[in-house]
mmCIF file of C-alpha atoms in Angstrom:
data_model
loop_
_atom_site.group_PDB
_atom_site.id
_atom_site.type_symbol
_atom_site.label_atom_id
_atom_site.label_comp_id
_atom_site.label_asym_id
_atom_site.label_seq_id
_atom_site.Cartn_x
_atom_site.Cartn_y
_atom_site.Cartn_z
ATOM 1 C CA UNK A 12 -59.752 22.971 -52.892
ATOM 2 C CA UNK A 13 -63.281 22.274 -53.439
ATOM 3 C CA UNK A 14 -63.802 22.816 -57.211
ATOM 4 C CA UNK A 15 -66.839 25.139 -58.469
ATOM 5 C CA UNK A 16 -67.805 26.572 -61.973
ATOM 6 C CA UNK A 17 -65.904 29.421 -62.703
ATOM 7 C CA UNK A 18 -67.354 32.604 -61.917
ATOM 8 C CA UNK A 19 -67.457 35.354 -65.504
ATOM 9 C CA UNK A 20 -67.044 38.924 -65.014
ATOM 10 C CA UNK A 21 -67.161 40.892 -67.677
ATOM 11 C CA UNK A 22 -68.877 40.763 -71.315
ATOM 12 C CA UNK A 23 -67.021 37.508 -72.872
ATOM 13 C CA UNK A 24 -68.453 35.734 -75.438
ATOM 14 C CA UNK A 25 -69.414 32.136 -74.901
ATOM 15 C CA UNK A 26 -66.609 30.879 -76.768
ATOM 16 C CA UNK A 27 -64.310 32.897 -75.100
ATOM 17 C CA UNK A 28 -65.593 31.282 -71.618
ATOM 18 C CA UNK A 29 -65.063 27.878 -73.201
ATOM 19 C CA UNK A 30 -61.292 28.408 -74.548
ATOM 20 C CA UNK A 31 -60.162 29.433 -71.021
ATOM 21 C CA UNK A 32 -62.026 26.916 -69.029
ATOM 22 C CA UNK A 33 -60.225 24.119 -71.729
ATOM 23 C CA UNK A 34 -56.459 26.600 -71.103
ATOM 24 C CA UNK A 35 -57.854 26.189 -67.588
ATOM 25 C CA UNK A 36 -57.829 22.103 -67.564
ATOM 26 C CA UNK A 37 -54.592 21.770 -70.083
ATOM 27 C CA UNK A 38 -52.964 23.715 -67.201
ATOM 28 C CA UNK A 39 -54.199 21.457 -64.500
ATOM 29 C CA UNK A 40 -53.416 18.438 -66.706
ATOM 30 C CA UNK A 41 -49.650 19.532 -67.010
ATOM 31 C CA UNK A 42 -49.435 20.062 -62.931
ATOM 32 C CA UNK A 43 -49.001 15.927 -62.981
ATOM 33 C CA UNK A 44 -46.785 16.055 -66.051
ATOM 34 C CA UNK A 45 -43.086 15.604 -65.219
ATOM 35 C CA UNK A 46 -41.096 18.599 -66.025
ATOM 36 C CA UNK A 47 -37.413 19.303 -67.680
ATOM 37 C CA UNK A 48 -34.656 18.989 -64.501
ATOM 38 C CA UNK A 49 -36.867 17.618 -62.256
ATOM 39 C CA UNK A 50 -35.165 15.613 -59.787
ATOM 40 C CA UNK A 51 -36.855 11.863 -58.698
ATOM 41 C CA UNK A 52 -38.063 11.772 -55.559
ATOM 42 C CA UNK A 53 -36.480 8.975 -52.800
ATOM 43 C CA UNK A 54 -38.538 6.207 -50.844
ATOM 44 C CA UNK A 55 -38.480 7.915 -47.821
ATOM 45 C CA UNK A 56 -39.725 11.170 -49.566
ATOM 46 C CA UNK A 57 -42.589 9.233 -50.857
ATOM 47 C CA UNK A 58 -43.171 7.666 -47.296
ATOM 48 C CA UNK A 59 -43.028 11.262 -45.775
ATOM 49 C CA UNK A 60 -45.356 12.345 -48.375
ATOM 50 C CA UNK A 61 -47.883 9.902 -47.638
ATOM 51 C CA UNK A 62 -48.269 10.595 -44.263
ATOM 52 C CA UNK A 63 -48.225 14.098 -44.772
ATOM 53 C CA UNK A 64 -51.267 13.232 -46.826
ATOM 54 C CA UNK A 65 -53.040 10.741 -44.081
ATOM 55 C CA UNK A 66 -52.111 13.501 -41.750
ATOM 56 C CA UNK A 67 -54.439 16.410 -43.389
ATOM 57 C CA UNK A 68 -57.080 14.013 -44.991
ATOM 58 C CA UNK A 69 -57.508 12.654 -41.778
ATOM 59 C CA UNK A 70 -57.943 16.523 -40.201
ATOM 60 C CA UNK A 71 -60.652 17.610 -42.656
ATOM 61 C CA UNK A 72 -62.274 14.283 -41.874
ATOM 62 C CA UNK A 73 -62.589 15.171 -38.155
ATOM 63 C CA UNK A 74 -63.193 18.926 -39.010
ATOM 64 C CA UNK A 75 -66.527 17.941 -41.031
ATOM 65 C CA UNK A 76 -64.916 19.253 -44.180
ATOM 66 C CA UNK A 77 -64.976 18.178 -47.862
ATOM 67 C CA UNK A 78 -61.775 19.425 -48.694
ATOM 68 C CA UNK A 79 -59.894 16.847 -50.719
ATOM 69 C CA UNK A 80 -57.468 18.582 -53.301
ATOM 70 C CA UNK A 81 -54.382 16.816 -51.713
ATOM 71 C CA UNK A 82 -51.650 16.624 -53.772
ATOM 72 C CA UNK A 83 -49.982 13.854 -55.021
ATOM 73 C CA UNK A 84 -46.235 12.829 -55.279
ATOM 74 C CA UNK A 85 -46.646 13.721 -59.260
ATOM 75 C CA UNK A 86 -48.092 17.126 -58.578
ATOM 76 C CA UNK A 87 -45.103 17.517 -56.030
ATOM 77 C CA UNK A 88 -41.994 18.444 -58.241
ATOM 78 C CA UNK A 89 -38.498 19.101 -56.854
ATOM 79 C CA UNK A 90 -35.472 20.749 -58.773
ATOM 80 C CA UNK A 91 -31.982 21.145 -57.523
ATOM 81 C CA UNK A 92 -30.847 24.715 -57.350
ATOM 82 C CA UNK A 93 -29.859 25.608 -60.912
ATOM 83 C CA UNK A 94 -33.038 23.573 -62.461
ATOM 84 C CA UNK A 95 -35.055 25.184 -60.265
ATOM 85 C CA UNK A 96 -33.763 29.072 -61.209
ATOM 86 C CA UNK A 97 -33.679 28.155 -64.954
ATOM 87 C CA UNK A 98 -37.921 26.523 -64.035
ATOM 88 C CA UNK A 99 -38.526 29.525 -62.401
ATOM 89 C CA UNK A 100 -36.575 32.700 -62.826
ATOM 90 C CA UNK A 101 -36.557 35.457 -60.460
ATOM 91 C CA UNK A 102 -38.363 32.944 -57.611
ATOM 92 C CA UNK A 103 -37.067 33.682 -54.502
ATOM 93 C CA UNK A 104 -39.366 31.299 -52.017
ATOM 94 C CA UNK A 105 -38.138 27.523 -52.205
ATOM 95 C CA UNK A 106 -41.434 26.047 -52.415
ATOM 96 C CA UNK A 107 -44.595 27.400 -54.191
ATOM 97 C CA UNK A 108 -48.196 26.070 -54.532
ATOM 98 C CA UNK A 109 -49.294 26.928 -58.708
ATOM 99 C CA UNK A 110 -52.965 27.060 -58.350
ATOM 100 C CA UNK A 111 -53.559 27.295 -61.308
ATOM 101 C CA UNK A 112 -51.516 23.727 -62.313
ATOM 102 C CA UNK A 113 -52.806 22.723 -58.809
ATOM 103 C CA UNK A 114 -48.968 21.753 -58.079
ATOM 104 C CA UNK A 115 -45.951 22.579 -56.052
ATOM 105 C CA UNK A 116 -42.608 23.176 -57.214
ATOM 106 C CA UNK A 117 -39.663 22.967 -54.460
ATOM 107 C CA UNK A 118 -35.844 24.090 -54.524
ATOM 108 C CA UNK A 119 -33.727 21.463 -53.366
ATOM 109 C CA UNK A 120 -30.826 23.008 -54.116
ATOM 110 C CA UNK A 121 -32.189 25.707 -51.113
ATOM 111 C CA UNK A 122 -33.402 23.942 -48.121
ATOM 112 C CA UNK A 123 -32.881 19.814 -46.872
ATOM 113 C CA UNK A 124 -34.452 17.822 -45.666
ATOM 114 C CA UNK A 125 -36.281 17.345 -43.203
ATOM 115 C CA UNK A 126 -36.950 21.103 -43.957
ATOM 116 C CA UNK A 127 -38.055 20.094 -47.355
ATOM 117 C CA UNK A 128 -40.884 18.137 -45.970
ATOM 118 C CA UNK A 129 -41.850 21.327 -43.385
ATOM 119 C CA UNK A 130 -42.223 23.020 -46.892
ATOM 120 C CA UNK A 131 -44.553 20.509 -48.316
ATOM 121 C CA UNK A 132 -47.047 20.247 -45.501
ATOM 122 C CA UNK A 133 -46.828 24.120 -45.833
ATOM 123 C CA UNK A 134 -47.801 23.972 -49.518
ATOM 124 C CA UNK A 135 -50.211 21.376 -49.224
ATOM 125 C CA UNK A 136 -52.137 23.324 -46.941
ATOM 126 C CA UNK A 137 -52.385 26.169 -49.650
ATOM 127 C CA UNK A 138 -53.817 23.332 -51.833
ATOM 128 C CA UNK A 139 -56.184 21.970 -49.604
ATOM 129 C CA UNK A 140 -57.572 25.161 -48.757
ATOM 130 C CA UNK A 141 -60.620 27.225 -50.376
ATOM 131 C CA UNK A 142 -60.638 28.375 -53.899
ATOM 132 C CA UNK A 143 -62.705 30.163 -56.436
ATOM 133 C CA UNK A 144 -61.716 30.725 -60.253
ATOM 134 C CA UNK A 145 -63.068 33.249 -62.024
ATOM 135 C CA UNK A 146 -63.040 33.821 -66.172
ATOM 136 C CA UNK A 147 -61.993 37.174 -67.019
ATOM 137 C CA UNK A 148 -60.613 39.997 -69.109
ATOM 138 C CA UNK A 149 -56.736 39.829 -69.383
ATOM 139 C CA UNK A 150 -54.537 42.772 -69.357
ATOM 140 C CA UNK A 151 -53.800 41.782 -72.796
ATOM 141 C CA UNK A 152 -57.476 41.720 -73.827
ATOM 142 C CA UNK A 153 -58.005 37.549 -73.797
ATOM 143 C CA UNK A 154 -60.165 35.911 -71.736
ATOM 144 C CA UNK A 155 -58.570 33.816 -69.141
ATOM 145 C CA UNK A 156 -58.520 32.355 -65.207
ATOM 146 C CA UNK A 157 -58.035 34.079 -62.391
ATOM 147 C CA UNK A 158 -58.082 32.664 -58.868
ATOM 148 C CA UNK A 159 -60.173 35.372 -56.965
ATOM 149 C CA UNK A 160 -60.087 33.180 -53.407
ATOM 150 C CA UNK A 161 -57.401 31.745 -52.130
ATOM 151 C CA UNK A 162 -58.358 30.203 -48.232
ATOM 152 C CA UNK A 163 -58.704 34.007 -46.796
ATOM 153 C CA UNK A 164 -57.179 36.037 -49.540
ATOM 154 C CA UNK A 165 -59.065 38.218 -51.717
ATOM 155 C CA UNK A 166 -58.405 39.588 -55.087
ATOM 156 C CA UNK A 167 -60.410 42.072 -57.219
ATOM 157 C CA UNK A 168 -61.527 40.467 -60.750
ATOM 158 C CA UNK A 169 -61.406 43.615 -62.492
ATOM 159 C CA UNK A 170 -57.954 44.360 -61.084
ATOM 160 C CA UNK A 171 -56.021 40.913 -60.282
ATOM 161 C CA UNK A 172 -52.902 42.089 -59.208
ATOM 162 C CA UNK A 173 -54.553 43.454 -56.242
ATOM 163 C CA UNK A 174 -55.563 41.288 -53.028
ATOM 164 C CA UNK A 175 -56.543 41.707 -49.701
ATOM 165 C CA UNK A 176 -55.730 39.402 -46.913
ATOM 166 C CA UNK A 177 -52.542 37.796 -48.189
ATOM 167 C CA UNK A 178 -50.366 37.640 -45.289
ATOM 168 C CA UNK A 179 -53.525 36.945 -42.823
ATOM 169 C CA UNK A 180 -53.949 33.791 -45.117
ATOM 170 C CA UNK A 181 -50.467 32.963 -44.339
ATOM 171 C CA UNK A 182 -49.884 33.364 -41.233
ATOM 172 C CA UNK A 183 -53.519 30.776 -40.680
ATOM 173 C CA UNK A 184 -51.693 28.710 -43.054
ATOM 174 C CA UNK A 185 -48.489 28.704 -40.489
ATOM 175 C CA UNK A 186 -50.902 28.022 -37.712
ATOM 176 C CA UNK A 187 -52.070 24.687 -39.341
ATOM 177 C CA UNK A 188 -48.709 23.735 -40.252
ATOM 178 C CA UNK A 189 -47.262 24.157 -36.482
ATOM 179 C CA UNK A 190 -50.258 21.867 -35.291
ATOM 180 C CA UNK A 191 -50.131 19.371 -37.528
ATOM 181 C CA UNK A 192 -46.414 19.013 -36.743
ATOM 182 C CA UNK A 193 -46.850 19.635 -33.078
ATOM 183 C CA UNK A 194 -49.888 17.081 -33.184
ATOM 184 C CA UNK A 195 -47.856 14.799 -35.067
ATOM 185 C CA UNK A 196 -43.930 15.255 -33.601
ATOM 186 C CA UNK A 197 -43.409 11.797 -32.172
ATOM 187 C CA UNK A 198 -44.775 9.863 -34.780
ATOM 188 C CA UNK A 199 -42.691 11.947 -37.661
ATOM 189 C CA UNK A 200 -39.781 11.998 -35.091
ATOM 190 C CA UNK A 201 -39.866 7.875 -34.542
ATOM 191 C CA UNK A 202 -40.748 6.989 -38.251
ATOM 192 C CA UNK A 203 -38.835 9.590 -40.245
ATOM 193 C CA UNK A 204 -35.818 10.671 -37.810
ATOM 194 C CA UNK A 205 -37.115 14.688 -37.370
ATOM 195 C CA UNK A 206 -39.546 16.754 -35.380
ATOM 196 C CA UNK A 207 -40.028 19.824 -34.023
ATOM 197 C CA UNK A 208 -36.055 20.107 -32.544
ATOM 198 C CA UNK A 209 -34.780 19.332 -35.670
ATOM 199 C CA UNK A 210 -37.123 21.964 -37.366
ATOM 200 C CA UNK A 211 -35.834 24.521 -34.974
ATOM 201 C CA UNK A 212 -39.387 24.823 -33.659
ATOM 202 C CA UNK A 213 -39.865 26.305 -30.137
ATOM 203 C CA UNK A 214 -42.511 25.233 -27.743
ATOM 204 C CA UNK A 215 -44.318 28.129 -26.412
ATOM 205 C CA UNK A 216 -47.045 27.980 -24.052
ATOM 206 C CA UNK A 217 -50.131 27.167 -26.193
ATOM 207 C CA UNK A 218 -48.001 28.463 -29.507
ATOM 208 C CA UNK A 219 -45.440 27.257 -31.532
ATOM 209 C CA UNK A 220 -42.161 29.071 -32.859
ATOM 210 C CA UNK A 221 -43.621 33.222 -32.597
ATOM 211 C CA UNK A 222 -42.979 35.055 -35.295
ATOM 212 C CA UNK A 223 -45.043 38.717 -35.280
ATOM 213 C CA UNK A 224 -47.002 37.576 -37.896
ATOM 214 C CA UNK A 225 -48.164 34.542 -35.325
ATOM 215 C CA UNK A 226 -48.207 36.893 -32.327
ATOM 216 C CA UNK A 227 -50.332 39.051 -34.377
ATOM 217 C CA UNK A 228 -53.064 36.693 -35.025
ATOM 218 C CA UNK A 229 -52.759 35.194 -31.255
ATOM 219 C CA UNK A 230 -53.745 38.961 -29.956
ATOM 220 C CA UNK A 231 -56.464 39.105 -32.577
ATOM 221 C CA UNK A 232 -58.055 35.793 -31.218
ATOM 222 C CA UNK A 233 -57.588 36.634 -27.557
ATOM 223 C CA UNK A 234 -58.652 40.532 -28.394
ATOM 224 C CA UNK A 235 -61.881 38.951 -29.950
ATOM 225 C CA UNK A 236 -62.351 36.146 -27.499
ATOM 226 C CA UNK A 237 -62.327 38.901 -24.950
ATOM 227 C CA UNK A 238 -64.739 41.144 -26.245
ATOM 228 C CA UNK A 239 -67.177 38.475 -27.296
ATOM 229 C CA UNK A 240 -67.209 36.765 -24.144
ATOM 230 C CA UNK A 241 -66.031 33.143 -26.209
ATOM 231 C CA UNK A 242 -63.647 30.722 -25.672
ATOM 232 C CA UNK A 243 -60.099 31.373 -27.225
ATOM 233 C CA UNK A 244 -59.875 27.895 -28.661
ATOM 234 C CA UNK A 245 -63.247 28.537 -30.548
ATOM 235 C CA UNK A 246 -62.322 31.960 -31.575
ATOM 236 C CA UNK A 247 -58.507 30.954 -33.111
ATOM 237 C CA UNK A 248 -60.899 27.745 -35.082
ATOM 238 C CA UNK A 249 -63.020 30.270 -36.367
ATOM 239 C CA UNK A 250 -60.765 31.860 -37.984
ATOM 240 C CA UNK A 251 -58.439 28.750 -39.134
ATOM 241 C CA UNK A 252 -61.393 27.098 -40.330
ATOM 242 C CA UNK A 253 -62.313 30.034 -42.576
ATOM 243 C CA UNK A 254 -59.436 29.133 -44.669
ATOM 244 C CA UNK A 255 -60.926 25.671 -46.081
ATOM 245 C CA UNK A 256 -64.844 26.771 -45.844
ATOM 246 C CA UNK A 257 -63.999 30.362 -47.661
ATOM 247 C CA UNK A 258 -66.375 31.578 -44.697
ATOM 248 C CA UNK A 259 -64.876 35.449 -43.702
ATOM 249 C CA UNK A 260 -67.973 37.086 -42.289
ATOM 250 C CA UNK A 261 -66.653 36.874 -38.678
ATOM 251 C CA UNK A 262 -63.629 38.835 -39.486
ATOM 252 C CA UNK A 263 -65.873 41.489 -38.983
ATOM 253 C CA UNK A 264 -65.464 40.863 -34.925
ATOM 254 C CA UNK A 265 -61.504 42.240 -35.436
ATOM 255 C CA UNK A 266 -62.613 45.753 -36.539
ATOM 256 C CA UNK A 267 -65.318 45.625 -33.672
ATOM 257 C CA UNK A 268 -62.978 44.375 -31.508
ATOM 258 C CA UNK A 269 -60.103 47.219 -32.559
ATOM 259 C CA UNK A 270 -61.980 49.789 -33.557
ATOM 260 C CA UNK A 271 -61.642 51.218 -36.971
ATOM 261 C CA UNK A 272 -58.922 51.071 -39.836
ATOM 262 C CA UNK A 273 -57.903 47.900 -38.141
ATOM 263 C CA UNK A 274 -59.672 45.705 -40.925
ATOM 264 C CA UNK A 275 -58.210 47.968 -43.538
ATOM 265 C CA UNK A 276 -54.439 47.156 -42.073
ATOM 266 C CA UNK A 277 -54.851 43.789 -42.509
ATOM 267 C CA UNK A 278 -56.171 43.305 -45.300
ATOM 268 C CA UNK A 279 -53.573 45.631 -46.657
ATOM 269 C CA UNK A 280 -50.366 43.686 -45.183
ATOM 270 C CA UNK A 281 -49.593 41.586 -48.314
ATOM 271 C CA UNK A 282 -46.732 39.205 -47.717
ATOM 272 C CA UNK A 283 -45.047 38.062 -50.987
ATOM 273 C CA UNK A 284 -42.460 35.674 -51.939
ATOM 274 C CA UNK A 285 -41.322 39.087 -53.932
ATOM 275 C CA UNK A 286 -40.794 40.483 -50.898
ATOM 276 C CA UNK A 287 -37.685 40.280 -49.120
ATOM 277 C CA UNK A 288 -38.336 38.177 -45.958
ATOM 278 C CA UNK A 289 -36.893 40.879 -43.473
ATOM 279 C CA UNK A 290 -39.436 43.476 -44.845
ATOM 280 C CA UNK A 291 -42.175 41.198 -44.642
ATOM 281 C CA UNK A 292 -41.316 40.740 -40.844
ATOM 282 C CA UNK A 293 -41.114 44.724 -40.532
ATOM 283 C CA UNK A 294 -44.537 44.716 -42.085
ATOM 284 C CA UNK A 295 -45.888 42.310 -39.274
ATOM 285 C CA UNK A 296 -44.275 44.108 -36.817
ATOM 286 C CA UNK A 297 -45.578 47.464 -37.305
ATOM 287 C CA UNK A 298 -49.160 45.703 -37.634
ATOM 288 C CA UNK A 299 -48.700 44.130 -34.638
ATOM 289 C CA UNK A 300 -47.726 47.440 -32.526
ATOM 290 C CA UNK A 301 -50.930 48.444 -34.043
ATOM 291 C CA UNK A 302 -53.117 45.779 -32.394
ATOM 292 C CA UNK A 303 -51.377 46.293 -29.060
ATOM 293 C CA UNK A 304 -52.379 50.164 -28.891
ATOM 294 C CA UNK A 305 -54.865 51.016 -26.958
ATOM 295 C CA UNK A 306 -54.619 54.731 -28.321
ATOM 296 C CA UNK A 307 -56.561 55.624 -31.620
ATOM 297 C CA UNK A 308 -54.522 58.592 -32.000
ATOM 298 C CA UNK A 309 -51.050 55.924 -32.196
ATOM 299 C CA UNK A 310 -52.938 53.311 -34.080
ATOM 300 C CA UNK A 311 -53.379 56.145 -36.520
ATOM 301 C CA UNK A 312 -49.995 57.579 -36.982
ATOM 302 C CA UNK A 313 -49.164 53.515 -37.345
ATOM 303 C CA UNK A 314 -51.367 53.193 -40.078
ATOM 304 C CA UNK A 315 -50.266 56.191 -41.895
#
């Protein structure tokens, strides 16, 4: 997460800005802090960790990108079922990246390992990717932070509970996970005794384990590739890339690409760990029967 000055919207008075840029850096500050319940983490968990950590740095590296926020085992907190519920009521995903702690919590007491570790590289991801913080005028009239980018996602300072792009940021995320741990099988196989099998991750043909929100995005990068006359391997970096260089201007090529409303629909789809996994593959679905249509007229009674 490459850090910048937060952004101010809004009329706040300078001491306002400076009281939730200090909240800001107390919160940040407690991300490393252990917490109540919090279970301690084994030697091979550390050891998985770390090359988790070589893993990405090592990717950004080759990439030509400064992205360095990884997390460390002390920002990396795991509960067992019950101390994670009483943590963090009414959470129903079993690991989540806190960006404004910059740290991950993880349930334990809902998924094993090595599926534990699947969840890490997943959140880490989320931390390494692009971010921008803006100061700005809470619901309940106090200046405070709000997180405005988050790798692809979008969301409206002057209305934060709205955001565009979620699941598209996602599903990118998904497609960096699946390469680092296709890249990366034998070695985590040999050293840590799991891999793709164990993961119940499918080889496909050029993609790993399809889920609609990953077939959605592959016929967005082959639709664009296509139309563009470009290489599908350049296309699909494109648009992974834009997740750690906050860079979106390309996504213009999809609506170009699909014709129009098909921007709208994605930005739109917004996948939630509020939302009940089956309707967030329903969601994906219908999106991607959209982007297989080659009639306006169905793409439009999709949409509606």
């Amino acid at each position: 997460m490459p850090e910048e000055e937060p952004k101010i919207y809004g009329d706040l008075a300078p001491e306002e800005v400076a009281a939730a840029k200090e909240s800001l850096e107390q919160r940040r500050k407690f991300g490393a802090e252990t917490i109540p319940d919090e279970e301690e983490k084994t030697e091979q968990d550390l050891e998985v960790i770390t090359f988790i950590n070589q893993c990405l740095t090592q990717e950004m590296k080759d990439a030509g990108l400064k992205n360095n926020n990884i997390l460390t085992p002390e920002r990396l907190h795991f509960f067992s079922g019950d101390g994670y519920k009483e943590n963090f009521p009414g959470e129903k995903a079993p690991g989540v990246y806190y960006s404004h702690e910059n740290a991950a919590c993880f349930n334990t007491g809902e998924v094993e390992r090595p599926h534990l570790y699947r969840l890490i590289l997943h959140e880490q991801i989320h931390a390494l990717a692009y971010h921008s913080v803006g100061i700005v005028r809470q619901p309940d009239g106090e200046a405070g932070t709000a997180f405005l980018r988050g790798g692809v996602s979008i969301v409206n300072p002057h209305e934060t509970s709205h955001e565009h792009f979620r699941d598209v940021n996602e599903i990118l995320i998904n497609w960096v996970e699946y390469y680092i741990l296709d890249k990366h099988n034998r070695e985590f196989k040999e050293r840590f005794g799991f891999g793709l099998k164990e993961l119940g991750i499918e080889r496909e043909p050029g993609i790993l384990n399809i889920s609609n929100g990953m077939a959605l995005m592959d016929v967005i990068f082959k639709g664009v590739a296509k139309q563009k006359g470009e290489n599908l391997d350049r296309v699909r970096v494109r648009f992974i890339r834009s997740l750690f260089s906050g860079e979106i201007s390309h996504f213009k090529d999809i609506e170009k690409t699909f014709g129009r409303g098909s921007l709208r629909i994605l930005a739109a789809s917004r996948s939630s760990s509020k939302m009940d996994k089956g309707k967030r593959e329903e969601e994906a679905k219908k999106a991607l029967e959209y982007f297989k249509s080659k009639n306006q007229k169905e793409k439009d009674k999709i949409a509606s």
